[in-house]
Coordinates of C-alpha atoms in Angstrom, one line a residue:
Chain D
M81 CA -53.4 15.2 41.3
A82 CA -52.7 11.6 39.8
R83 CA -49.9 9.2 40.1
N84 CA -48.6 7.6 37.1
A85 CA -47.0 4.1 36.7
G86 CA -43.7 5.2 38.4
G87 CA -45.2 6.7 41.5
L88 CA -45.0 10.3 40.2
V89 CA -47.5 12.8 41.4
M90 CA -48.4 14.8 38.6
H91 CA -51.3 17.2 37.0
P92 CA -54.0 14.5 36.0
E93 CA -54.2 16.0 32.2
L94 CA -50.4 16.8 32.0
E95 CA -49.9 14.6 28.9
S96 CA -52.9 15.9 26.7
I97 CA -52.2 19.5 27.8
F98 CA -48.5 19.2 27.2
R99 CA -49.1 17.5 23.6
A100 CA -51.6 20.5 22.8
Q101 CA -49.8 23.4 24.3
Y102 CA -46.0 22.7 24.2
P103 CA -45.4 24.2 20.6
A104 CA -47.3 27.3 21.8
V105 CA -45.1 27.6 25.0
V106 CA -42.0 27.3 23.0
A107 CA -43.3 29.9 20.6
V108 CA -43.9 32.5 23.5
A109 CA -40.4 31.8 24.8
R110 CA -38.7 32.0 21.4
R111 CA -40.3 35.4 20.9
V112 CA -38.3 36.6 23.9
L113 CA -35.2 34.5 23.6
R114 CA -34.9 34.0 19.8
F115 CA -32.9 30.7 20.0
E116 CA -34.9 27.4 19.7
A117 CA -32.9 25.5 22.4
D118 CA -33.3 28.2 24.9
A119 CA -37.0 28.4 24.2
E120 CA -37.3 24.7 24.6
D121 CA -35.4 24.8 28.0
V122 CA -37.9 27.4 29.0
A123 CA -40.8 25.4 28.1
Q124 CA -39.7 22.4 29.9
E125 CA -39.0 24.3 33.2
V126 CA -42.5 25.6 32.8
F127 CA -44.2 22.3 32.3
V128 CA -42.1 20.9 35.3
S129 CA -43.9 23.5 37.5
F130 CA -47.3 23.0 35.6
A131 CA -47.0 19.4 36.4
R132 CA -47.0 19.7 40.1
S133 CA -49.7 22.3 39.9
A134 CA -53.6 21.7 40.1
V135 CA -54.5 24.2 37.7
P136 CA -57.6 23.6 35.8
A137 CA -57.3 22.5 32.3
A138 CA -59.6 25.4 31.2
E139 CA -56.9 28.0 32.6
A140 CA -53.9 26.0 31.5
R141 CA -53.1 27.9 28.3
A142 CA -53.2 31.3 30.1
W143 CA -51.2 29.9 33.0
L144 CA -48.5 28.5 30.6
T145 CA -48.2 31.6 28.6
V146 CA -47.8 33.7 31.7
A147 CA -45.3 31.3 33.2
A148 CA -43.3 31.2 30.0
T149 CA -43.3 34.9 29.6
H150 CA -41.9 35.4 33.1
T151 CA -39.4 32.6 32.9
A152 CA -38.1 33.7 29.5
L153 CA -37.8 37.4 30.5
N154 CA -35.9 36.5 33.6
V155 CA -33.5 34.3 31.5
L156 CA -33.3 37.2 28.8
R157 CA -32.1 39.6 31.4
S158 CA -29.6 37.3 33.3
R159 CA -28.1 36.1 30.0
R160 CA -27.9 39.6 28.3
R161 CA -24.3 40.5 29.5
R162 CA -23.1 37.0 28.6
V163 CA -24.5 37.0 25.2
A164 CA -23.2 40.7 24.3
R165 CA -19.7 39.4 25.4
E166 CA -19.9 36.4 23.1
V167 CA -21.2 38.4 20.2
S168 CA -18.2 40.8 20.9
V169 CA -15.8 38.1 20.8
A170 CA -17.4 36.4 17.7
E171 CA -17.4 39.7 15.7
S172 CA -13.6 40.0 16.1
Q173 CA -13.2 36.5 14.8
E174 CA -15.8 36.4 11.8
S175 CA -14.4 36.6 8.2
P176 CA -15.8 39.2 5.8
D177 CA -18.0 36.6 4.0
A178 CA -20.0 36.1 7.2
A179 CA -20.8 39.8 7.5
V180 CA -24.4 39.6 6.5
Q181 CA -25.1 36.8 9.2
V182 CA -23.4 39.0 11.7
I183 CA -25.5 42.0 10.9
E184 CA -28.7 39.9 11.0
K185 CA -27.6 38.5 14.5
A186 CA -26.8 41.9 15.7
E187 CA -30.1 43.3 14.8
Q188 CA -31.8 40.3 16.4
Q189 CA -29.8 41.0 19.4
R190 CA -30.7 44.6 19.5
V191 CA -34.4 43.7 19.6
R192 CA -33.9 41.4 22.6
D193 CA -31.6 44.0 24.4
A194 CA -34.4 46.5 23.7
L195 CA -37.0 44.1 25.3
A196 CA -34.8 43.4 28.3
N197 CA -34.4 47.1 28.8
L198 CA -38.2 47.7 29.2
P199 CA -39.7 48.0 32.7
H200 CA -40.6 44.5 33.6
K201 CA -44.3 45.0 33.7
Q202 CA -44.3 46.7 30.3
A203 CA -42.2 43.6 28.8
V204 CA -44.4 41.3 30.3
V205 CA -47.8 43.1 28.9
L206 CA -46.0 43.3 25.5
V207 CA -45.0 39.6 25.2
L208 CA -48.4 38.3 26.6
R209 CA -50.2 40.4 24.1
Y210 CA -48.0 39.3 21.2
S211 CA -48.5 35.8 22.4
G212 CA -52.4 36.0 21.8
L213 CA -53.6 36.6 25.2
S214 CA -56.7 39.0 25.6
Y215 CA -56.8 42.3 27.3
A216 CA -59.1 40.7 30.0
D217 CA -56.5 37.7 30.4
I218 CA -53.6 40.2 30.6
A219 CA -55.6 42.4 33.1
E220 CA -56.4 39.3 35.2
T221 CA -52.8 38.1 35.2
T222 CA -50.9 41.4 35.8
Q223 CA -53.4 43.1 38.2
L224 CA -54.0 45.9 35.8
S225 CA -57.3 47.1 34.7
P226 CA -58.1 46.6 30.9
S227 CA -57.6 50.2 30.2
S228 CA -54.3 50.1 31.8
V229 CA -53.4 47.2 29.7
G230 CA -53.8 49.2 26.6
T231 CA -51.7 52.2 28.3
T232 CA -49.0 50.0 29.5
L233 CA -48.9 48.2 26.0
R234 CA -48.7 51.5 24.2
R235 CA -45.8 52.7 26.3
A236 CA -44.0 49.4 25.7
E237 CA -44.3 49.8 22.1
L238 CA -43.3 53.4 22.1
A239 CA -40.3 52.6 24.2
L240 CA -39.4 49.7 22.1
R241 CA -39.5 51.8 18.8
K242 CA -37.4 54.5 20.8
E243 CA -34.7 51.9 21.6
L244 CA -34.7 50.7 17.9
S245 CA -35.3 54.1 16.5
D246 CA -32.2 53.8 14.1
D247 CA -33.1 50.4 13.1
P248 CA -34.7 50.6 9.6
S249 CA -36.7 47.5 9.9
V250 CA -38.8 49.0 12.7
Chain W
M67 CA -66.1 64.7 25.4
T68 CA -62.2 64.7 25.8
H69 CA -60.0 62.8 23.3
L70 CA -59.4 59.1 23.8
S71 CA -56.4 58.0 25.9
D72 CA -53.7 56.4 24.2
G73 CA -54.5 53.2 26.1
A74 CA -58.2 53.2 24.9
L75 CA -56.8 53.7 21.4
R76 CA -54.3 50.9 21.6
R77 CA -56.8 48.5 22.8
H78 CA -59.1 49.5 20.0
V79 CA -56.4 48.4 17.5
D80 CA -56.8 44.7 19.0
E81 CA -60.3 44.7 20.2
P82 CA -62.4 47.1 18.4
D83 CA -65.5 46.1 20.3
G84 CA -63.9 47.3 23.4
L85 CA -64.8 50.9 23.2
P86 CA -68.1 52.2 24.6
D87 CA -70.4 53.8 21.9
V88 CA -69.7 57.3 23.1
E89 CA -65.9 56.8 22.6
L90 CA -66.4 54.9 19.3
D91 CA -68.7 58.0 18.2
H92 CA -66.0 60.5 19.1
L93 CA -63.3 58.5 17.4
Q94 CA -65.3 58.5 14.2
H95 CA -65.5 62.3 14.1
C96 CA -62.2 63.2 15.7
E97 CA -59.4 63.7 13.4
R98 CA -56.9 63.9 15.9
C99 CA -57.9 60.7 17.6
S100 CA -58.0 59.0 14.2
R101 CA -54.5 60.2 13.4
A102 CA -53.3 58.7 17.0
L103 CA -55.2 55.5 16.2
A104 CA -53.4 55.0 12.9
Q105 CA -50.1 55.9 14.4
A106 CA -50.8 53.1 17.2
Q107 CA -51.7 50.7 14.4
R108 CA -48.4 51.5 12.7
D109 CA -46.4 51.1 15.9
G110 CA -48.2 47.8 16.5
M111 CA -47.3 46.2 13.3
A112 CA -43.6 47.4 13.6
V113 CA -43.2 45.8 16.9
E114 CA -44.9 42.8 16.1
A115 CA -42.6 42.2 13.1
A116 CA -39.6 43.0 15.4
L117 CA -40.8 40.4 18.0
L118 CA -41.7 37.9 15.3
S119 CA -41.2 34.4 16.6
K120 CA -40.6 31.8 13.8
S121 CA -38.6 28.6 13.6
D122 CA -37.3 26.7 10.8
K123 CA -38.2 23.3 12.3
D124 CA -41.2 21.9 14.0
V125 CA -40.7 20.9 17.7
D126 CA -40.4 17.1 18.4
I127 CA -43.1 16.7 20.9
D128 CA -42.5 13.1 21.7
A129 CA -38.7 13.9 22.5
A130 CA -39.8 16.8 24.6
W131 CA -42.4 14.8 26.4
D132 CA -39.7 12.0 27.2
R133 CA -37.6 14.8 28.5
L134 CA -40.2 16.2 30.7
L135 CA -40.8 12.8 32.4
S136 CA -37.1 12.3 33.0
S137 CA -37.1 15.8 34.6
L138 CA -40.0 15.0 36.7
H139 CA -38.7 11.6 37.8
S140 CA -35.2 13.3 38.6
N141 CA -36.9 16.2 40.6
A142 CA -39.2 14.0 42.5
R143 CA -36.3 12.3 44.2
T144 CA -35.2 15.8 45.7
V145 CA -38.2 17.9 45.8
A146 CA -41.3 17.0 47.8
T147 CA -43.6 19.8 46.8
V148 CA -47.2 19.2 46.7
T149 CA -49.8 21.9 45.9
V150 CA -53.4 21.3 47.1
D151 CA -56.6 23.2 47.3
R152 CA -55.4 26.1 45.3
P153 CA -58.6 28.3 44.5
S154 CA -58.1 29.9 41.1
F155 CA -55.7 30.9 38.4
R156 CA -55.5 34.5 39.6
A157 CA -54.7 33.5 43.3
R158 CA -52.1 30.9 42.1
V159 CA -50.2 33.0 39.7
L160 CA -50.5 36.3 41.6
K161 CA -50.7 35.6 45.3
A162 CA -49.2 32.2 45.9
P163 CA -45.7 33.3 46.2
V164 CA -46.9 36.0 48.8
L165 CA -49.1 33.6 50.7
A166 CA -46.4 31.1 50.7
A167 CA -43.8 33.3 52.0
S168 CA -46.0 35.1 54.5
G169 CA -47.3 31.8 55.8
A170 CA -44.2 29.8 55.9
L171 CA -42.0 32.9 57.1
L172 CA -44.5 33.7 59.9
V173 CA -44.2 30.0 61.1
V174 CA -40.5 29.9 60.9
G175 CA -40.1 33.5 62.2
G176 CA -38.5 32.8 65.5
A177 CA -38.7 30.8 68.8
T178 CA -37.7 30.4 72.3
A179 CA -40.1 29.1 74.7
A180 CA -41.1 25.8 76.2
A181 CA -44.4 23.9 75.8
A182 CA -47.4 24.8 77.8
N183 CA -50.9 23.8 78.0
D184 CA -52.2 27.3 77.2
W185 CA -51.4 29.6 74.4
L186 CA -47.9 30.8 75.3
P187 CA -46.6 33.9 73.5
I188 CA -43.3 32.5 71.8
F189 CA -42.7 35.2 69.0
H190 CA -43.5 38.8 68.9
T191 CA -41.9 41.1 66.5
E192 CA -39.3 43.7 67.7
S193 CA -37.5 44.0 64.5
I194 CA -37.6 43.5 60.7
T195 CA -34.9 42.0 58.5
P196 CA -34.8 41.6 54.8
V197 CA -34.3 38.1 53.6
S198 CA -33.3 37.6 49.9
V199 CA -35.4 35.1 47.8
N200 CA -36.3 34.9 44.3
L201 CA -39.7 33.9 42.8
N202 CA -38.7 30.5 41.9
D203 CA -37.6 29.9 45.8
L204 CA -41.0 31.1 46.6
T205 CA -43.0 28.9 44.4
Q206 CA -40.9 26.0 45.5
L207 CA -41.7 26.6 49.1
P208 CA -43.7 23.7 50.5
D209 CA -47.5 24.6 50.8
L210 CA -47.9 24.2 54.5
S211 CA -51.4 22.7 53.7
S212 CA -49.6 19.7 52.8
F213 CA -48.1 19.2 56.3
G214 CA -51.0 20.2 58.6
R215 CA -54.2 22.0 58.6
W216 CA -54.7 25.8 58.4
D217 CA -57.5 27.4 60.1
V218 CA -58.3 30.9 59.5
K219 CA -60.5 32.3 62.1
T220 CA -61.3 35.5 60.6
D221 CA -62.0 37.2 57.3
P222 CA -58.8 38.7 55.7
K223 CA -60.3 41.5 53.7
L224 CA -59.8 45.2 53.5
V225 CA -63.1 47.4 54.0
D226 CA -63.5 50.8 52.8
V227 CA -64.0 53.5 55.4
P228 CA -64.8 57.2 54.9
D229 CA -61.8 58.8 56.7
A230 CA -58.9 58.7 59.1
S231 CA -61.1 58.9 62.2
A232 CA -63.4 56.2 61.1
A233 CA -60.3 53.9 60.5
T234 CA -58.9 55.0 64.0
S235 CA -62.3 54.2 65.7
Q236 CA -62.5 50.8 63.9
T237 CA -59.0 49.7 64.5
G238 CA -57.6 51.6 67.4
L239 CA -54.5 52.5 65.6
T240 CA -53.4 56.1 65.2
V241 CA -53.5 56.9 61.6
S242 CA -50.2 58.5 60.4
T243 CA -50.9 61.0 57.6
P244 CA -48.3 62.8 55.5
T245 CA -47.4 66.3 55.8
D246 CA -46.3 66.7 52.2
L247 CA -47.1 64.6 49.1
P248 CA -44.6 63.9 46.4
T249 CA -44.7 65.3 42.9
G250 CA -47.6 63.4 41.1
V251 CA -49.4 62.4 44.4
D252 CA -52.4 64.5 45.2
G253 CA -56.0 64.5 46.1
T254 CA -57.6 62.6 49.2
P255 CA -56.7 59.2 49.7
Q256 CA -58.8 56.2 50.0
F257 CA -59.0 54.7 53.6
Q258 CA -59.4 50.9 54.1
V259 CA -59.2 48.8 57.2
M260 CA -58.6 45.2 58.2
Q261 CA -59.7 43.6 61.4
K262 CA -57.2 41.6 63.3
Q263 CA -56.6 38.2 61.8
V264 CA -56.2 35.0 63.6
A265 CA -55.0 31.7 62.2
T266 CA -53.9 28.3 63.6
F267 CA -51.8 25.8 62.0
A268 CA -52.0 22.1 63.4
F269 CA -49.1 20.0 62.2
S270 CA -49.8 16.5 61.0
E271 CA -46.8 14.1 60.6
R272 CA -49.1 11.7 58.9
K273 CA -50.1 14.3 56.5
A274 CA -46.5 15.4 55.9
A275 CA -45.3 11.8 55.5
A276 CA -48.1 11.3 52.9
A277 CA -47.1 14.4 50.9
A278 CA -43.5 13.5 50.9
H279 CA -44.4 10.0 49.8
A280 CA -46.7 11.0 47.1
A281 CA -44.0 13.2 45.7
G282 CA -41.6 10.6 45.6
G283 CA -39.5 11.6 48.7
S284 CA -39.6 10.7 52.3
L285 CA -40.1 12.7 55.4
P286 CA -37.0 13.4 57.3
P287 CA -37.2 12.4 61.1
M288 CA -39.5 14.5 62.9
P289 CA -38.9 15.6 66.8
P290 CA -41.0 14.0 69.3
G291 CA -44.2 15.9 70.2
L292 CA -44.3 17.7 66.9
D293 CA -47.4 15.7 65.5
G294 CA -50.5 17.6 66.6
A295 CA -48.7 20.7 67.7
V296 CA -50.8 23.9 67.1
L297 CA -49.8 27.4 66.6
R298 CA -51.6 30.3 66.6
L299 CA -50.7 33.5 64.5
D300 CA -51.9 36.9 65.1
L301 CA -51.7 39.8 62.6
G302 CA -53.3 43.3 62.6
P303 CA -55.6 45.2 62.6
A304 CA -54.5 47.4 59.8
V305 CA -55.2 50.8 58.0
V306 CA -54.4 51.4 54.4
Q307 CA -54.4 54.7 52.7
T308 CA -54.3 54.9 48.9
W309 CA -53.7 57.7 46.6
S310 CA -54.8 57.1 43.1
Q311 CA -54.6 58.6 39.6
Q312 CA -57.8 59.5 38.0
G313 CA -57.8 56.3 36.0
G314 CA -57.5 54.1 39.0
A315 CA -53.7 53.3 39.2
P316 CA -52.3 53.7 42.8
T317 CA -49.5 56.5 43.1
M318 CA -48.9 56.0 46.9
I319 CA -49.8 53.7 49.7
I320 CA -49.3 54.0 53.2
G321 CA -50.0 51.0 55.4
Q322 CA -50.1 50.3 59.0
V323 CA -50.5 47.2 60.7
V324 CA -50.0 45.7 64.0
A325 CA -46.9 43.5 63.8
P326 CA -47.5 39.6 63.9
S327 CA -47.0 37.5 66.8
A328 CA -47.2 33.8 67.3
S329 CA -48.1 31.5 70.1
S330 CA -48.0 27.8 70.8
N331 CA -50.0 25.3 72.8
G332 CA -47.5 22.4 72.7
I333 CA -44.2 22.6 71.3
P334 CA -41.3 25.5 71.0
L335 CA -41.7 27.2 67.8
A336 CA -38.0 26.7 67.3
T337 CA -38.5 23.0 67.0
L338 CA -41.5 23.5 64.3
R339 CA -39.2 26.0 62.5
D340 CA -36.3 23.8 62.2
A341 CA -38.6 21.0 61.3
L342 CA -40.1 22.9 58.4
L343 CA -36.7 24.2 57.4
S344 CA -35.5 20.7 57.0
L345 CA -38.3 19.6 54.7
P346 CA -37.4 19.2 51.1
G347 CA -38.3 22.1 48.9
L348 CA -36.6 25.1 50.3
P349 CA -33.2 25.9 48.9
D350 CA -30.3 25.4 51.4
D351 CA -29.4 29.1 51.3
V352 CA -32.7 30.4 51.9
A353 CA -33.2 28.0 54.8
A354 CA -30.0 29.0 56.3
E355 CA -30.6 32.7 56.0
L356 CA -34.1 32.3 57.6
R357 CA -32.7 30.2 60.6
A358 CA -29.9 32.9 61.0
A359 CA -32.3 35.6 60.9
T360 CA -35.0 34.5 63.1
G361 CA -33.0 32.9 66.1
D362 CA -34.0 35.4 68.6
G363 CA -37.7 35.2 68.4
T364 CA -38.3 38.7 68.0
T365 CA -37.0 39.4 64.2
L366 CA -39.7 39.2 61.4
P367 CA -38.1 38.1 58.2
L368 CA -39.2 40.3 55.2
P369 CA -39.0 38.3 51.9
V370 CA -37.5 40.2 49.4
P371 CA -37.4 39.0 45.7
A372 CA -33.8 39.6 45.1
D373 CA -34.0 39.5 41.3
Q374 CA -36.7 42.3 41.4
Y375 CA -35.7 44.6 44.3
T376 CA -32.7 45.9 46.1
T377 CA -32.7 46.7 49.8
T378 CA -30.6 49.4 51.7
S379 CA -30.8 50.4 55.5
A380 CA -32.1 53.6 56.5
E381 CA -33.7 55.5 59.3
V382 CA -37.3 57.0 59.7
S383 CA -37.4 59.6 62.4
G384 CA -34.4 57.7 64.2
T385 CA -36.0 54.4 63.8
P386 CA -34.2 51.6 61.7
A387 CA -36.0 51.0 58.2
T388 CA -35.5 49.0 55.2
V389 CA -35.9 50.7 51.8
L390 CA -36.9 48.5 48.9
T391 CA -36.2 49.7 45.3
S392 CA -37.4 48.0 42.1
R393 CA -34.2 47.1 39.9
D394 CA -36.1 48.9 37.1
Q395 CA -36.3 52.1 39.4
T396 CA -40.1 52.3 39.0
I397 CA -41.1 51.5 42.4
A398 CA -39.8 52.0 45.9
G399 CA -40.9 51.4 49.4
V400 CA -39.7 51.9 53.0
V401 CA -40.8 49.5 55.9
W402 CA -40.2 50.0 59.5
L403 CA -41.5 48.8 63.0
D404 CA -42.2 51.4 65.8
G405 CA -44.2 50.8 68.8
G406 CA -45.4 47.3 67.7
V407 CA -46.7 48.7 64.5
V408 CA -45.3 47.9 61.1
T409 CA -45.5 50.9 58.6
I410 CA -44.9 50.9 54.9
V411 CA -44.8 53.7 52.5
A412 CA -44.6 52.7 48.8
G413 CA -45.5 53.6 45.3
P414 CA -44.3 54.4 41.7
L415 CA -41.7 56.8 43.5
D416 CA -38.0 56.9 44.3
A417 CA -36.4 56.0 47.5
Q418 CA -35.8 59.6 48.4
E419 CA -39.4 60.4 47.9
V420 CA -40.7 57.6 50.1
L421 CA -38.3 58.5 52.9
S422 CA -39.4 62.1 52.7
V423 CA -43.1 61.1 53.0
A424 CA -42.0 58.5 56.0
D425 CA -40.0 61.2 58.0
G426 CA -42.7 63.7 57.5
L427 CA -45.7 61.3 58.7
A428 CA -47.7 62.9 61.6

């Protein structure tokens, strides 16, 4: 651990890792939460934890991806009900001209609702895989065997397609 | 050979080199597996499109960096959390919360007795009570290595043994076996044992002050006599029975462990507990719950991630028990204390199934 000019204890390679990985961490969270501001909030929270850790630089990308996934999924689940209420209120106030935007928002929201409805481990494996982690990395971080990663991922994809079965885009 | 599993086919979509040659050869000649592979490819593409992450603007890294520094400086004034000597990514991500919880909660797990020169029993488990925490709380718990020195005297690992009688002869525990198995659980379990574990923790006020100072905070006043106080923690031995699917995934686990106890050579455990609970880093509500739950020196707090599990009270053969059920309803477990032994039955089952197994243990 190193201390900066302000006397703050932080990861010795924090700034270089932050500058290299921040956009990717935001992208992981955005995949789950959709909204840029929410994704950046999650990324900030993840890097606050990382800053206080002694995670080796070589393991930083996987650590950050896993942390962003768990944090974003927790946010998604906790916000789901509130967002649903807000969408309902907004729909009642929209003019007909905004119908297309409302439909697009609703479809995006359905994807996030479906993601939030998945069993937690399936959702984690799904997000980690589509965030670019290898099966070996996913197995390492979820305590699954590599073959079980494939099984869990397949179940997650089938469950997600079932949840969205009447959505023509999927 | 048999057809390829869905998992193997799904992995082949992403990692074509991951299949053994014999499975690759089967795939090339099996129409059914080829169709399943094509379906997995289509499903994968559809889900990837649904989860597409795109933004119409680039992130402002400089602004984000300034925001992070501001957060770190702000948090440093209120959180004196320092992490040291963390061994690996796997251990940190997967085990750190569990270790932090078990280590810290064992130390704060109760107290009554006065100081003595010899090891003096100051905590023994007579009951178990769940304490609600969340994973963020656990990862914010102070790492006890920052406030003193841990010395684990033994090797905390599970060792395979051939059967129940071997487990009994190596641990002295009477192995409880189920009379009936739930649907989906069959076959013979794997038996593993862990020998009794002994660890000591020596509190260092100098180390704690340095940790707090390094994190930008300050150490609250510590009670006299705390510096150099040593605690001894005992746990086990233990026996674990694991039933698994053919592919290796556990379908049910029964664990038995001699309940933890603590002893001190120089200070009442209550003093150390209160000092630890006053350190920065532990949420006030969790500290208050721990203080209330562990006041009698005989109640072992069971940390339960409240955002992932619900707990209910039950009885196993007339003994009070705690049932844990994951919020997604995929995992359940029941834990109880009887005769100084903590027993847990858990698995991808429902609450009624684990209670039925627990009631039927012989």
